[in-house]
Amino acid sequence: MTVRDHRKHPRKPIELSIAFRLGDGPRVEARCRDISLGGMFIETTAPAPFGASVEVFLSLEGLKQPAAIPSIVRWTTPEGMGVQFGVMGARETYALTQLLSEL
């Protein structure tokens, strides 16, 4: 059986240190395994539940501080969670596009 990938933006493999926060909770350090303009897979032993709103903190070249990207958990596994990015500012979108073009 083949599972079809319905992503609008194909993911690219990458290893990045990131952090995320569920609601007003503490920042959780984690790793990004793949990324696209639309989202990423976050490796973590404490994935947020499906449908949860999380804030992803991602250091991008050209930005003075990590981008805080509002995101929604779209799926989870024991190894982590897939998140879909919400609306980003122009600077964050540009910096992420630059990163993806280098991969």
PDB file of C-alpha atoms in Angstrom:
ATOM      1  CA  MET A   1       0.000   0.000   0.000  1.00  0.00           C
ATOM      2  CA  THR A   2       1.343   3.432  -0.945  1.00  0.00           C
ATOM      3  CA  VAL A   3       0.606   6.479   1.185  1.00  0.00           C
ATOM      4  CA  ARG A   4       0.191   9.622  -0.886  1.00  0.00           C
ATOM      5  CA  ASP A   5       1.851  12.800   0.277  1.00  0.00           C
ATOM      6  CA  HIS A   6      -0.575  15.709  -0.096  1.00  0.00           C
ATOM      7  CA  ARG A   7       1.863  18.411   0.978  1.00  0.00           C
ATOM      8  CA  LYS A   8       1.799  21.642  -0.982  1.00  0.00           C
ATOM      9  CA  HIS A   9       5.502  22.198  -0.204  1.00  0.00           C
ATOM     10  CA  PRO A  10       7.850  19.171  -0.346  1.00  0.00           C
ATOM     11  CA  ARG A  11       9.934  18.651   2.787  1.00  0.00           C
ATOM     12  CA  LYS A  12      13.728  18.754   2.648  1.00  0.00           C
ATOM     13  CA  PRO A  13      15.896  16.784   5.097  1.00  0.00           C
ATOM     14  CA  ILE A  14      17.817  18.904   7.595  1.00  0.00           C
ATOM     15  CA  GLU A  15      19.171  18.667  11.145  1.00  0.00           C
ATOM     16  CA  LEU A  16      18.469  21.799  13.204  1.00  0.00           C
ATOM     17  CA  SER A  17      18.188  22.554  16.893  1.00  0.00           C
ATOM     18  CA  ILE A  18      14.840  24.216  17.510  1.00  0.00           C
ATOM     19  CA  ALA A  19      12.441  24.755  20.399  1.00  0.00           C
ATOM     20  CA  PHE A  20       8.667  24.761  20.718  1.00  0.00           C
ATOM     21  CA  ARG A  21       6.100  25.824  23.277  1.00  0.00           C
ATOM     22  CA  LEU A  22       2.596  24.507  23.838  1.00  0.00           C
ATOM     23  CA  GLY A  23       0.334  27.333  25.020  1.00  0.00           C
ATOM     24  CA  ASP A  24       1.898  29.216  27.933  1.00  0.00           C
ATOM     25  CA  GLY A  25       4.047  26.237  28.856  1.00  0.00           C
ATOM     26  CA  PRO A  26       7.833  26.095  28.971  1.00  0.00           C
ATOM     27  CA  ARG A  27      10.016  26.061  25.882  1.00  0.00           C
ATOM     28  CA  VAL A  28      10.967  22.504  24.950  1.00  0.00           C
ATOM     29  CA  GLU A  29      14.290  21.931  23.185  1.00  0.00           C
ATOM     30  CA  ALA A  30      13.985  19.600  20.199  1.00  0.00           C
ATOM     31  CA  ARG A  31      15.406  18.775  16.750  1.00  0.00           C
ATOM     32  CA  CYS A  32      14.005  19.431  13.314  1.00  0.00           C
ATOM     33  CA  ARG A  33      14.403  16.460  10.943  1.00  0.00           C
ATOM     34  CA  ASP A  34      12.868  17.962   7.800  1.00  0.00           C
ATOM     35  CA  ILE A  35      11.408  21.304   6.784  1.00  0.00           C
ATOM     36  CA  SER A  36       9.462  23.078   4.053  1.00  0.00           C
ATOM     37  CA  LEU A  37       7.841  26.450   3.627  1.00  0.00           C
ATOM     38  CA  GLY A  38       4.678  24.860   5.019  1.00  0.00           C
ATOM     39  CA  GLY A  39       5.949  23.024   8.094  1.00  0.00           C
ATOM     40  CA  MET A  40       8.435  20.643   9.707  1.00  0.00           C
ATOM     41  CA  PHE A  41       8.861  17.379  11.564  1.00  0.00           C
ATOM     42  CA  ILE A  42      10.015  17.915  15.152  1.00  0.00           C
ATOM     43  CA  GLU A  43      11.837  15.083  16.906  1.00  0.00           C
ATOM     44  CA  THR A  44      10.776  15.101  20.555  1.00  0.00           C
ATOM     45  CA  THR A  45       9.897  12.620  23.280  1.00  0.00           C
ATOM     46  CA  ALA A  46       7.059  14.953  24.334  1.00  0.00           C
ATOM     47  CA  PRO A  47       4.964  15.661  21.217  1.00  0.00           C
ATOM     48  CA  ALA A  48       1.977  17.968  21.626  1.00  0.00           C
ATOM     49  CA  PRO A  49      -1.423  16.403  20.859  1.00  0.00           C
ATOM     50  CA  PHE A  50      -2.951  16.412  17.378  1.00  0.00           C
ATOM     51  CA  GLY A  51      -4.577  19.773  16.595  1.00  0.00           C
ATOM     52  CA  ALA A  52      -2.686  21.644  19.327  1.00  0.00           C
ATOM     53  CA  SER A  53      -1.382  25.150  18.674  1.00  0.00           C
ATOM     54  CA  VAL A  54       2.361  25.385  19.258  1.00  0.00           C
ATOM     55  CA  GLU A  55       4.905  28.122  18.769  1.00  0.00           C
ATOM     56  CA  VAL A  56       8.077  26.986  17.005  1.00  0.00           C
ATOM     57  CA  PHE A  57      11.333  28.857  17.658  1.00  0.00           C
ATOM     58  CA  LEU A  58      13.750  28.609  14.744  1.00  0.00           C
ATOM     59  CA  SER A  59      17.058  30.446  14.250  1.00  0.00           C
ATOM     60  CA  LEU A  60      17.336  31.676  10.668  1.00  0.00           C
ATOM     61  CA  GLU A  61      20.208  33.474   8.988  1.00  0.00           C
ATOM     62  CA  GLY A  62      19.638  37.208   8.740  1.00  0.00           C
ATOM     63  CA  LEU A  63      17.321  37.416  11.766  1.00  0.00           C
ATOM     64  CA  LYS A  64      18.613  38.907  15.022  1.00  0.00           C
ATOM     65  CA  GLN A  65      16.605  36.508  17.172  1.00  0.00           C
ATOM     66  CA  PRO A  66      14.891  33.161  16.588  1.00  0.00           C
ATOM     67  CA  ALA A  67      11.686  33.352  14.565  1.00  0.00           C
ATOM     68  CA  ALA A  68       8.586  32.500  16.616  1.00  0.00           C
ATOM     69  CA  ILE A  69       6.312  30.706  14.150  1.00  0.00           C
ATOM     70  CA  PRO A  70       2.719  29.873  15.123  1.00  0.00           C
ATOM     71  CA  SER A  71       2.009  26.278  14.113  1.00  0.00           C
ATOM     72  CA  ILE A  72      -0.591  23.503  14.348  1.00  0.00           C
ATOM     73  CA  VAL A  73       0.216  19.858  15.124  1.00  0.00           C
ATOM     74  CA  ARG A  74      -1.029  17.825  12.143  1.00  0.00           C
ATOM     75  CA  TRP A  75       0.225  14.363  13.189  1.00  0.00           C
ATOM     76  CA  THR A  76       2.230  12.663  15.909  1.00  0.00           C
ATOM     77  CA  THR A  77       4.384   9.553  16.305  1.00  0.00           C
ATOM     78  CA  PRO A  78       6.329   8.230  19.299  1.00  0.00           C
ATOM     79  CA  GLU A  79       9.388   9.979  17.771  1.00  0.00           C
ATOM     80  CA  GLY A  80       7.818  13.429  17.392  1.00  0.00           C
ATOM     81  CA  MET A  81       5.240  15.504  15.545  1.00  0.00           C
ATOM     82  CA  GLY A  82       4.566  17.088  12.192  1.00  0.00           C
ATOM     83  CA  VAL A  83       3.536  20.729  12.358  1.00  0.00           C
ATOM     84  CA  GLN A  84       2.030  23.059   9.788  1.00  0.00           C
ATOM     85  CA  PHE A  85       3.277  26.638   9.950  1.00  0.00           C
ATOM     86  CA  GLY A  86       0.778  29.449  10.348  1.00  0.00           C
ATOM     87  CA  VAL A  87       1.193  32.984   9.051  1.00  0.00           C
ATOM     88  CA  MET A  88       4.777  34.257   9.143  1.00  0.00           C
ATOM     89  CA  GLY A  89       6.084  37.764   8.694  1.00  0.00           C
ATOM     90  CA  ALA A  90       7.901  38.802   5.518  1.00  0.00           C
ATOM     91  CA  ARG A  91      11.354  38.595   7.135  1.00  0.00           C
ATOM     92  CA  GLU A  92      10.748  35.084   8.473  1.00  0.00           C
ATOM     93  CA  THR A  93       9.305  33.892   5.159  1.00  0.00           C
ATOM     94  CA  TYR A  94      12.281  35.310   3.244  1.00  0.00           C
ATOM     95  CA  ALA A  95      14.831  33.792   5.661  1.00  0.00           C
ATOM     96  CA  LEU A  96      13.122  30.383   5.505  1.00  0.00           C
ATOM     97  CA  THR A  97      12.992  30.549   1.691  1.00  0.00           C
ATOM     98  CA  GLN A  98      16.730  31.313   1.652  1.00  0.00           C
ATOM     99  CA  LEU A  99      17.457  28.345   3.923  1.00  0.00           C
ATOM    100  CA  LEU A 100      15.398  26.013   1.723  1.00  0.00           C
ATOM    101  CA  SER A 101      17.157  27.201  -1.439  1.00  0.00           C
ATOM    102  CA  GLU A 102      20.504  26.226   0.116  1.00  0.00           C
ATOM    103  CA  LEU A 103      19.400  22.642   0.870  1.00  0.00           C
TER     104      LEU A 103
END
